[in-house]
Coordinates of C-alpha atoms in Angstrom, one line a residue:
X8 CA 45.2 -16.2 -7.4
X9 CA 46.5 -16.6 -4.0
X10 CA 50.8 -16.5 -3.6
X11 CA 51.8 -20.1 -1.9
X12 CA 53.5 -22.8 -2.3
X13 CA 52.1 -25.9 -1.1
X14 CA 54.3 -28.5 0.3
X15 CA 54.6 -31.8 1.5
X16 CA 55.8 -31.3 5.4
X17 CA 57.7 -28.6 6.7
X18 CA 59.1 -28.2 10.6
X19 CA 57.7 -25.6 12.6
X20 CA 60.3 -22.9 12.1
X21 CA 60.1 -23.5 8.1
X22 CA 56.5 -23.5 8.3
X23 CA 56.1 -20.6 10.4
X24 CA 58.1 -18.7 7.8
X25 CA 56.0 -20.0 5.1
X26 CA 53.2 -18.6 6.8
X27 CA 54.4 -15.1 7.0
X28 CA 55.6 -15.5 3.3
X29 CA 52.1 -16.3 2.4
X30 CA 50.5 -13.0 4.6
X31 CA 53.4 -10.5 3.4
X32 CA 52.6 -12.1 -0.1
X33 CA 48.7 -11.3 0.2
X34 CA 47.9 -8.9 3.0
X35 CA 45.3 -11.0 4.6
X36 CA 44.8 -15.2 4.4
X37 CA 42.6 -17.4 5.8
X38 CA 43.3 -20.1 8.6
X39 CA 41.9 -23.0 5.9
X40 CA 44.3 -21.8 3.3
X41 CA 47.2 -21.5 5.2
X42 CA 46.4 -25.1 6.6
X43 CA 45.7 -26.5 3.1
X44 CA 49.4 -24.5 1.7
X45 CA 51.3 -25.8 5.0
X46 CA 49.5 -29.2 4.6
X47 CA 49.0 -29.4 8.6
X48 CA 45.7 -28.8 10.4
X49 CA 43.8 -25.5 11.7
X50 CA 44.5 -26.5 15.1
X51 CA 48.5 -26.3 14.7
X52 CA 48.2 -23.1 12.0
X53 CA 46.2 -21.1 14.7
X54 CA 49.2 -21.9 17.0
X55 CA 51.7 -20.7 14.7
X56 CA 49.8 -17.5 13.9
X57 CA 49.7 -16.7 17.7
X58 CA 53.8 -17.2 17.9
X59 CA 54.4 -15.3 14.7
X60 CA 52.3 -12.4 16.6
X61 CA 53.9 -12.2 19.9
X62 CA 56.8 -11.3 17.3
X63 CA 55.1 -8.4 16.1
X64 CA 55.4 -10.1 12.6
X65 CA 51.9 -10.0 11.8
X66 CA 47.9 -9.4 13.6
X67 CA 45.3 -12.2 14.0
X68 CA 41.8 -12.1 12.9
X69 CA 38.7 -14.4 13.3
X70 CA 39.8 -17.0 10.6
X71 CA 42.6 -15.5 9.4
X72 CA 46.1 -13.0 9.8
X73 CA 46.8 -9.9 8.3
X74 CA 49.9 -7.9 8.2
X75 CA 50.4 -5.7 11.3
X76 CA 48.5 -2.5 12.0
X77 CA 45.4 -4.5 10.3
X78 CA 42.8 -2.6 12.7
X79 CA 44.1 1.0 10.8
X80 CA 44.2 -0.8 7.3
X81 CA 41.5 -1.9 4.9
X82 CA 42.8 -5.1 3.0
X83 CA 42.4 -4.5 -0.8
X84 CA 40.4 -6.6 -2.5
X85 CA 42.2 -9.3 -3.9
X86 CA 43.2 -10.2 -0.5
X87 CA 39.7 -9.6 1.0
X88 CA 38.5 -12.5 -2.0
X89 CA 40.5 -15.3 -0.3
X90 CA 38.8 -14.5 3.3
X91 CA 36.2 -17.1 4.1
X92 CA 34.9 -17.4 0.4
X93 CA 32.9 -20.6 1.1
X94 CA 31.0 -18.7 3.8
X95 CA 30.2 -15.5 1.7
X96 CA 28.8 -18.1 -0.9
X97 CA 26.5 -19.6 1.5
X98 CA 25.7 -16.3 2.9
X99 CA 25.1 -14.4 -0.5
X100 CA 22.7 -17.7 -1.4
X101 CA 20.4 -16.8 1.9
X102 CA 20.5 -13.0 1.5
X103 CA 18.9 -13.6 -2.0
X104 CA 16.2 -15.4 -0.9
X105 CA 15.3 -11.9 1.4
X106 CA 15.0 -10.1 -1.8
X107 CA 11.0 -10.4 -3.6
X108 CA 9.8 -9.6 -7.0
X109 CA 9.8 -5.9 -7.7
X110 CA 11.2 -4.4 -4.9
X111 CA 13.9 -1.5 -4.6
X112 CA 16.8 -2.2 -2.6
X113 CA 20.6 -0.4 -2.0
X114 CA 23.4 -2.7 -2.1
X115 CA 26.5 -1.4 -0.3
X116 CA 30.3 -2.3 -1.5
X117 CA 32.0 -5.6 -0.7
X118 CA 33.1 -9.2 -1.5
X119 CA 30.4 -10.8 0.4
X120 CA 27.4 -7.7 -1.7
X121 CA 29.2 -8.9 -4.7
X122 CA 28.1 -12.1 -4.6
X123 CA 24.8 -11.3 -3.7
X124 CA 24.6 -9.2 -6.9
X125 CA 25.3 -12.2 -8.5
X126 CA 22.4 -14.0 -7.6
X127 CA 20.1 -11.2 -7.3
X128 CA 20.5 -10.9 -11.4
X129 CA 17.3 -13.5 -11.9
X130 CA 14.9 -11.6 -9.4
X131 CA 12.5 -9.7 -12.3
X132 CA 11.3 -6.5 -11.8
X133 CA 14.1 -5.7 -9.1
X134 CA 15.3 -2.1 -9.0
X135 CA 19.4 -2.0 -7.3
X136 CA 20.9 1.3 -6.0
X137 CA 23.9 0.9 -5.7
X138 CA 27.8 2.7 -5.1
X139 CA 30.0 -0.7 -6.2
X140 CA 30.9 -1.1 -9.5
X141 CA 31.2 -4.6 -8.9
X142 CA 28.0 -4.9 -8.1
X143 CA 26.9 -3.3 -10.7
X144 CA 28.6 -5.2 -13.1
X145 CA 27.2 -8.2 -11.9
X146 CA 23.7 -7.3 -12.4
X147 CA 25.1 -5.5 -16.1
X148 CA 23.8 -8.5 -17.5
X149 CA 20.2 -9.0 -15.8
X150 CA 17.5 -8.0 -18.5
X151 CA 14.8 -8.1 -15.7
X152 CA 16.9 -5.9 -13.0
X153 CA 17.5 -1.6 -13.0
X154 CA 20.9 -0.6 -12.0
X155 CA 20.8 2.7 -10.2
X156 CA 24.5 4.1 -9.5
X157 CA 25.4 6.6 -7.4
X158 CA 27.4 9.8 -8.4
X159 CA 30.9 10.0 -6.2
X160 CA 34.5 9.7 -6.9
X161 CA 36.0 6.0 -6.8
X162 CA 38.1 4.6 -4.3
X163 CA 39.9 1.8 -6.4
X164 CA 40.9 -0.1 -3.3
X165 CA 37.2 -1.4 -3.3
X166 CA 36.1 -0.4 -6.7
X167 CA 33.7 1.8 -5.1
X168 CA 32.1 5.7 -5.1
X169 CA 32.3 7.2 -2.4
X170 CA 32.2 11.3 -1.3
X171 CA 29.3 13.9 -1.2
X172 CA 28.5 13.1 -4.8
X173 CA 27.8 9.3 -3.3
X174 CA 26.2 10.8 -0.4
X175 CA 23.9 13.3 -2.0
X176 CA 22.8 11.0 -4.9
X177 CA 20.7 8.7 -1.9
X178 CA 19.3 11.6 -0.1
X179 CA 15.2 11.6 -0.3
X180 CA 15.3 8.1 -1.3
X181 CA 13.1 5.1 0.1
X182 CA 13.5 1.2 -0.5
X183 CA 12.8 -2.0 1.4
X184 CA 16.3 -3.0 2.3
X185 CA 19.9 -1.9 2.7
X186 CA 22.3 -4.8 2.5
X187 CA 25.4 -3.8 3.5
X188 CA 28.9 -5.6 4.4
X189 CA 31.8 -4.1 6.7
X190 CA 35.1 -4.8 8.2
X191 CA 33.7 -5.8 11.8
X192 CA 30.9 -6.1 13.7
X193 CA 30.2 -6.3 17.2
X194 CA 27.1 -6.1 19.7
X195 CA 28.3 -3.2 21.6
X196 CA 29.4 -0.8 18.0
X197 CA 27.5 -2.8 15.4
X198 CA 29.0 -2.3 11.8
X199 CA 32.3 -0.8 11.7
X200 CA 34.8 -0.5 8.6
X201 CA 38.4 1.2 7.8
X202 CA 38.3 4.0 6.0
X203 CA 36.1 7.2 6.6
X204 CA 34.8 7.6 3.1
X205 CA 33.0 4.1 3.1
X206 CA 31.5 4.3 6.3
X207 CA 30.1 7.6 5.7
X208 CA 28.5 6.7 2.0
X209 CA 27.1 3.0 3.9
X210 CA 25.6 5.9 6.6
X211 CA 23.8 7.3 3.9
X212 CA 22.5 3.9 2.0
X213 CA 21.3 3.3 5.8
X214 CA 19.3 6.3 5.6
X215 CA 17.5 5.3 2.3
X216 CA 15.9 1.7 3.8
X217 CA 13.0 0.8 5.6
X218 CA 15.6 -2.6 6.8
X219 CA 19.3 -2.7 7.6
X220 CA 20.6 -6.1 6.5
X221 CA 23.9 -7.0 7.6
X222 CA 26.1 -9.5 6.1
X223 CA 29.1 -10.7 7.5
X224 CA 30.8 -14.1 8.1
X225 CA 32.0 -15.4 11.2
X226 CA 35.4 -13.8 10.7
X227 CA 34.1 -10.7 11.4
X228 CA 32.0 -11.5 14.2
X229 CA 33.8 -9.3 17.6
X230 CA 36.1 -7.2 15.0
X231 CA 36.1 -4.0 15.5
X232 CA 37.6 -1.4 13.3
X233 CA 38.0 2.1 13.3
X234 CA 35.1 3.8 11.5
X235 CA 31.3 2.9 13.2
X236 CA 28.7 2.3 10.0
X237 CA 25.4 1.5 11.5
X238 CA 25.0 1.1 14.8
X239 CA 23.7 -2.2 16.5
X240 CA 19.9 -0.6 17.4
X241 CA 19.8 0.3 13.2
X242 CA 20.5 -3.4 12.3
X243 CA 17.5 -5.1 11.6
X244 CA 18.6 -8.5 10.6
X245 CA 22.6 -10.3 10.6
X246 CA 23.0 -13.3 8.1
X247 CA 25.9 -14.9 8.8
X248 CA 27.4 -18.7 8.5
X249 CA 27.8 -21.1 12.1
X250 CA 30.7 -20.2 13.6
X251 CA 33.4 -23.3 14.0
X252 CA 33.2 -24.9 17.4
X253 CA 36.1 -23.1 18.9
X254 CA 35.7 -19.8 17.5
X255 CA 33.7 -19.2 21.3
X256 CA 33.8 -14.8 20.9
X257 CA 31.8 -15.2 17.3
X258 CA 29.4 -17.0 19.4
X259 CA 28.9 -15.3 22.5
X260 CA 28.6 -12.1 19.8
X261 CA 26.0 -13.7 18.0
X262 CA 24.4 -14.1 21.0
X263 CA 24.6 -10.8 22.4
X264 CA 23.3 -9.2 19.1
X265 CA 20.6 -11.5 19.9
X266 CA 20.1 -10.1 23.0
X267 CA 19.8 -6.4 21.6
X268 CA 17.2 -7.5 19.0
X269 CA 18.9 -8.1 15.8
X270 CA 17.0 -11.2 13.9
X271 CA 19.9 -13.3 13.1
X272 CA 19.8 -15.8 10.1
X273 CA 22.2 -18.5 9.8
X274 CA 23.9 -19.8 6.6
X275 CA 24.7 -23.6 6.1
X276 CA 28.5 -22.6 5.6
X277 CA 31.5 -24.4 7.6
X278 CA 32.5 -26.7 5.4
X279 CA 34.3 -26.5 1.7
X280 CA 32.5 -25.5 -1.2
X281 CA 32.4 -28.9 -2.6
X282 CA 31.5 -30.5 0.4
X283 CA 27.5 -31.2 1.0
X284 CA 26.1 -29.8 4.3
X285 CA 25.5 -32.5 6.7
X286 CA 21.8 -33.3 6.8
X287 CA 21.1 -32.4 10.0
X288 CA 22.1 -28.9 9.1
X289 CA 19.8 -28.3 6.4
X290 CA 16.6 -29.8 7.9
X291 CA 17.4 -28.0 11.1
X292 CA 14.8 -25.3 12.4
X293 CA 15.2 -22.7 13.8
X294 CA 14.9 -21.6 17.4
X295 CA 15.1 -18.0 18.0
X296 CA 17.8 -16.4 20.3
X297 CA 16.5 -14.4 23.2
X298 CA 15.7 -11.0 22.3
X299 CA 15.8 -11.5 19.0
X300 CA 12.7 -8.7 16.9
X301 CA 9.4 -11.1 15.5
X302 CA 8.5 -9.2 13.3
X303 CA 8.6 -11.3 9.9
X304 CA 7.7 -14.9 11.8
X305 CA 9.4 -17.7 10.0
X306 CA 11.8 -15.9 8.2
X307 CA 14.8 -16.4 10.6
X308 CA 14.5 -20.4 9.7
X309 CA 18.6 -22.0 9.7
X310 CA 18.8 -23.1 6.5
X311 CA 21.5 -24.9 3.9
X312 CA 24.0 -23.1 2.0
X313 CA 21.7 -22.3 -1.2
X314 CA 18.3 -23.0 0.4
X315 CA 16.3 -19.5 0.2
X316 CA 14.5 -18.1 2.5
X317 CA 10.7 -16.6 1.7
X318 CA 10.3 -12.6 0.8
X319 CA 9.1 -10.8 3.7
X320 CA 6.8 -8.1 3.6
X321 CA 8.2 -4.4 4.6
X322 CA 7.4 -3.4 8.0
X323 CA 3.9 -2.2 8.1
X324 CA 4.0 1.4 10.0
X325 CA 6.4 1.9 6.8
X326 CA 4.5 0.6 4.0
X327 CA 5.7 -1.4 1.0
X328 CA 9.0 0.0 -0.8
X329 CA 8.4 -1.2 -4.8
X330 CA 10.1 0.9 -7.9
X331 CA 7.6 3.2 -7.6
X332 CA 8.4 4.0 -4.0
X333 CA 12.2 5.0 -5.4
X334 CA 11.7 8.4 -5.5
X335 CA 12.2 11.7 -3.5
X336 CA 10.9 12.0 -0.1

C-alpha cells in the first residue's frame, strides 16, 4: 500500500514537502497519485516536482519522481506497483490477445509481464518459459498452461532468476514470442534496464523467439537507463497505452520507433481504472505510423483497454513455434 496522507488543501511549500515525504516514503510515485494525495491537479504537481528537482531533492520521470540517482537505481517492486498501474492493466489486456492456442512463448520479469501472466492463465494448451516467479505464480493455477522455469540464482529486488544458470537454461530454445518489460525505452537504444544481471538473462529470452514484444507504458517512453536489453532493430512490435496530451517526448518517441519499423499497438489506457474509455477510443482504427513492418495486416488495430487483439501467425521464413517446437536447436 502506498505511504500518504491525503489532505484537504495544503500551500505550496507544505505541499511540496508532502511530495517529497510521499517519494522518500516509496522510492518512485506517480504524477496521478501524488495529485490524488495533495488533492491539486497534475498540471500544478508536475510544477512542484520540477522545483523540488532543481533542489537536488529528487529526479523526474515520465509520469512520475523517483528519489535521486534514479537513472543508476532500479526501483524495487513495491514502488514499481504504484507506477502507471491503470496503463499496465490496459496494456497486459492487449498483449494477451497476441498470445494463440498452443503456442510457446518466454515471458520476461516485471510488473507490467505480471499481469500479462495473469490473463494468459485461460489460453489452453499454452506452454510459458519463464525467469519471474511472479509470473509463474500467476499461471500456478492454470490447468490448461505449462510453466517452464529457468535455472538461475534470484535477485529478490524483482523476484527474479537471473545468472548463467538463467542464461544457459534458454540456450537452443525456439518459441513464437518473447514479451519482455524494461526500465526505458527509446528509438535510438531500444530496451534498456538497471541492473546488469536482468538485461543480460532478457538478452537471452531475446535469443529464444521468432518475435520481440515490448511492453511498456508511456512513462517509459524516452527513458533511458544504464543497461541496453534489445536493441530497437530486434523489437518487433511495442504495445503501449496513448500518451497524455502534454507528455510531447513519449510521442515524438512513439513516432520515431515508428519510423525504424517497430509495429506499435496502442492500449485504450489514460484514464482511471474505473472510468470507461471514451467511445471514440474504442471504435477507433487504426492508421499505421510511417515505417512501421506489415507483416501481420490488421493486427496493429487501436483498441480499448480489454478489447483483444486476433493471434497472428509466426513469421513465415521461421515457421510456426507450438510446444513441440520448445526444444533444442
Amino acid at each position: 500500500m502506498l505511504v500518504g496522507v491525503t489532505v484537504s488543501f495544503v500551500f505550496a511549500a507544505e505541499r511540496r514537502q508532502l511530495i517529497l515525504e510521499m517519494v522518500r516514503a516509496n522510492g518512485a510515485v506517480s504524477l496521478r497519485e501524488l495529485a490524488r494525495v495533495v488533492q491539486t491537479s497534475e498540471v500544478t504537481v508536475r510544477r512542484d516536482v520540477r522545483a523540488l528537482e532543481a533542489e537536488g531533492l529528487l529526479d523526474r520521470r515520465h509520469g512520475g519522481a523517483v528519489l535521486p540517482g534514479g537513472f543508476t537505481r532500479e526501483s524495487g517492486l513495491p514502488q514499481k506497483s504504484h507506477l502507471a498501474t491503470a496503463e499496465k492493466t490496459a496494456i497486459a489486456d492487449v498483449a494477451a490477445g497476441l498470445v494463440g492456442e498452443g503456442e510457446a512463448i518466454v515471458v520476461g520479469a516485471g510488473t507490467t509481464t505480471q499481469e500479462l501472466a495473469r490473463r494468459l492463465a485461460r489460453v489452453p494448451g499454452l506452454t510459458v518459459v519463464t525467469n519471474s516467479l511472479l509470473v509463474a505464480q500467476a499461471l500456478a493455477h492454470a490447468n490448461r498452461v505449462e510453466v517452464v522455469m529457468t535455472g538461475g540464482t534470484l535477485r529478490g529486488s524483482n523476484y527474479a532468476l537471473v545468472g548463467s544458470g538463467a542464461e544457459q537454461s534458454l540456450q537452443g530454445l525456439r518459441v513464437s514470442r518473447a514479451f519482455l518489460s524494461g526500465s526505458g525505452l527509446t528509438a535510438e537504444r531500444g530496451l534498456s534496464t538497471s541492473n546488469m544481471l536482468s538485461a543480460s538473462v532478457d538478452r537471452a529470452l531475446v535469443q529464444a523467439a521468432a518475435e520481440v514484444v515490448v511492453l511498456a507504458d508511456h512513462t517509459k517512453l524516452g527513458a533511458d537507463t544504464m543497461f541496453q536489453t534489445v536493441p530497437t532493430d530486434l523489437i518487433t512490435r511495442l504495445v503501449t497505452d496513448e500518451p497524455p496530451p502534454h507528455e510531447d517526448r513519449a510521442g515524438t518517441e512513439l513516432q520515431a520507433l515508428a519510423d525504424q519499423g517497430v509495429q506499435i499497438t496502442v492500449a485504450g489506457a489514460g484514464q482511471n481504472a474505473a472510468e470507461p474509455a471514451p467511445p471514440a477510443r474504442r471504435a477507433r482504427q487504426d492508421v499505421p505510423l510511417p515505417g512501421q513492418r506489415g507483416r501481420h495486416p490488421g493486427a496493429s488495430a487501436l483498441r480499448g483497454a480489454g478489447a483483444p487483439l486476433p493471434a497472428e501467425a509466426p513469421p513465415a521464413d521461421r515457421g510456426p513455434a507450438r510446444v513441440a517446437d520448445l526444444r533444442r536447436r
